[in-house]
Amino acid sequence: ICSLQSYRQPHPVWARASRILGAAHINSASLAIKYCEESITMYQQIYKDHPHPDTAESLDALGNVYRSSGNLPKAIESLQS
């Protein structure tokens, strides 16, 4: 599976695709975390320091992955970001 961050320009479509891939990897927390973090990074590059619903959705997805895998401290950290 290739990394979507290998594309030179961050784009909302790639960031969303990465978030969806993260949510789809319910049996592999490490892959789900990788894709969710990739999505968050792309959105932060796109929107800079401005809060945006897309970034919040990716943080929520990451928090849900951590919660599902039993890592409640990381889940809380993601959901409070």
Tab-separated table of C-alpha atoms in Angstrom:
chain	number	residue	atom	x	y	z
A	1	ILE	CA	0.000	0.000	0.000
A	2	CYS	CA	1.490	3.312	-1.029
A	3	SER	CA	1.581	6.406	1.094
A	4	LEU	CA	-0.655	9.225	-0.069
A	5	GLN	CA	1.867	11.715	1.310
A	6	SER	CA	4.228	10.764	-1.497
A	7	TYR	CA	2.303	13.232	-3.663
A	8	ARG	CA	4.100	16.561	-3.791
A	9	GLN	CA	1.169	18.870	-3.090
A	10	PRO	CA	-1.201	18.211	-0.202
A	11	HIS	CA	-4.774	18.270	-1.438
A	12	PRO	CA	-8.080	17.928	0.438
A	13	VAL	CA	-9.087	14.957	-1.740
A	14	TRP	CA	-5.920	13.027	-0.819
A	15	ALA	CA	-6.273	13.993	2.827
A	16	ARG	CA	-9.874	12.760	2.872
A	17	ALA	CA	-8.901	9.539	1.094
A	18	SER	CA	-6.219	8.953	3.692
A	19	ARG	CA	-8.726	9.492	6.536
A	20	ILE	CA	-11.135	7.031	4.905
A	21	LEU	CA	-8.349	4.461	4.536
A	22	GLY	CA	-7.535	4.929	8.218
A	23	ALA	CA	-11.132	4.324	9.217
A	24	ALA	CA	-11.309	1.262	6.949
A	25	HIS	CA	-8.333	-0.487	8.590
A	26	ILE	CA	-10.286	-1.627	11.624
A	27	ASN	CA	-8.202	-4.800	11.970
A	28	SER	CA	-4.846	-3.029	11.851
A	29	ALA	CA	-4.474	-0.206	14.348
A	30	SER	CA	-0.973	0.641	13.115
A	31	LEU	CA	-2.186	1.165	9.526
A	32	ALA	CA	-5.263	3.046	10.676
A	33	ILE	CA	-3.119	5.359	12.821
A	34	LYS	CA	-0.665	5.884	9.949
A	35	TYR	CA	-3.394	6.932	7.528
A	36	CYS	CA	-5.220	9.131	10.036
A	37	GLU	CA	-1.987	10.899	10.981
A	38	GLU	CA	-1.173	11.321	7.293
A	39	SER	CA	-4.566	12.934	6.788
A	40	ILE	CA	-4.079	15.289	9.743
A	41	THR	CA	-0.641	16.328	8.461
A	42	MET	CA	-2.003	17.086	4.993
A	43	TYR	CA	-4.911	19.106	6.366
A	44	GLN	CA	-2.541	21.073	8.615
A	45	GLN	CA	-0.390	21.857	5.578
A	46	ILE	CA	-3.453	22.946	3.613
A	47	TYR	CA	-5.235	24.999	6.273
A	48	LYS	CA	-2.148	26.077	8.280
A	49	ASP	CA	-3.058	27.208	11.803
A	50	HIS	CA	-6.725	27.814	10.970
A	51	PRO	CA	-9.175	25.365	12.569
A	52	HIS	CA	-11.130	23.465	9.945
A	53	PRO	CA	-13.852	20.790	10.109
A	54	ASP	CA	-11.807	18.464	7.874
A	55	THR	CA	-8.928	18.481	10.349
A	56	ALA	CA	-11.365	17.891	13.201
A	57	GLU	CA	-12.874	14.877	11.405
A	58	SER	CA	-9.423	13.347	10.985
A	59	LEU	CA	-8.554	13.968	14.643
A	60	ASP	CA	-11.856	12.333	15.578
A	61	ALA	CA	-11.074	9.331	13.364
A	62	LEU	CA	-7.646	9.005	14.987
A	63	GLY	CA	-9.195	9.211	18.448
A	64	ASN	CA	-11.652	6.475	17.524
A	65	VAL	CA	-8.820	4.237	16.318
A	66	TYR	CA	-6.957	4.716	19.590
A	67	ARG	CA	-10.155	4.105	21.586
A	68	SER	CA	-10.916	0.925	19.640
A	69	SER	CA	-7.398	-0.356	20.215
A	70	GLY	CA	-7.657	0.317	23.954
A	71	ASN	CA	-5.264	3.273	24.114
A	72	LEU	CA	-7.550	5.652	25.982
A	73	PRO	CA	-4.904	8.291	26.875
A	74	LYS	CA	-4.013	8.722	23.171
A	75	ALA	CA	-7.716	8.723	22.267
A	76	ILE	CA	-8.387	11.561	24.710
A	77	GLU	CA	-5.342	13.461	23.424
A	78	SER	CA	-6.541	13.190	19.809
A	79	LEU	CA	-10.102	14.117	20.627
A	80	GLN	CA	-9.026	17.166	22.640
A	81	SER	CA	-6.720	18.515	19.911
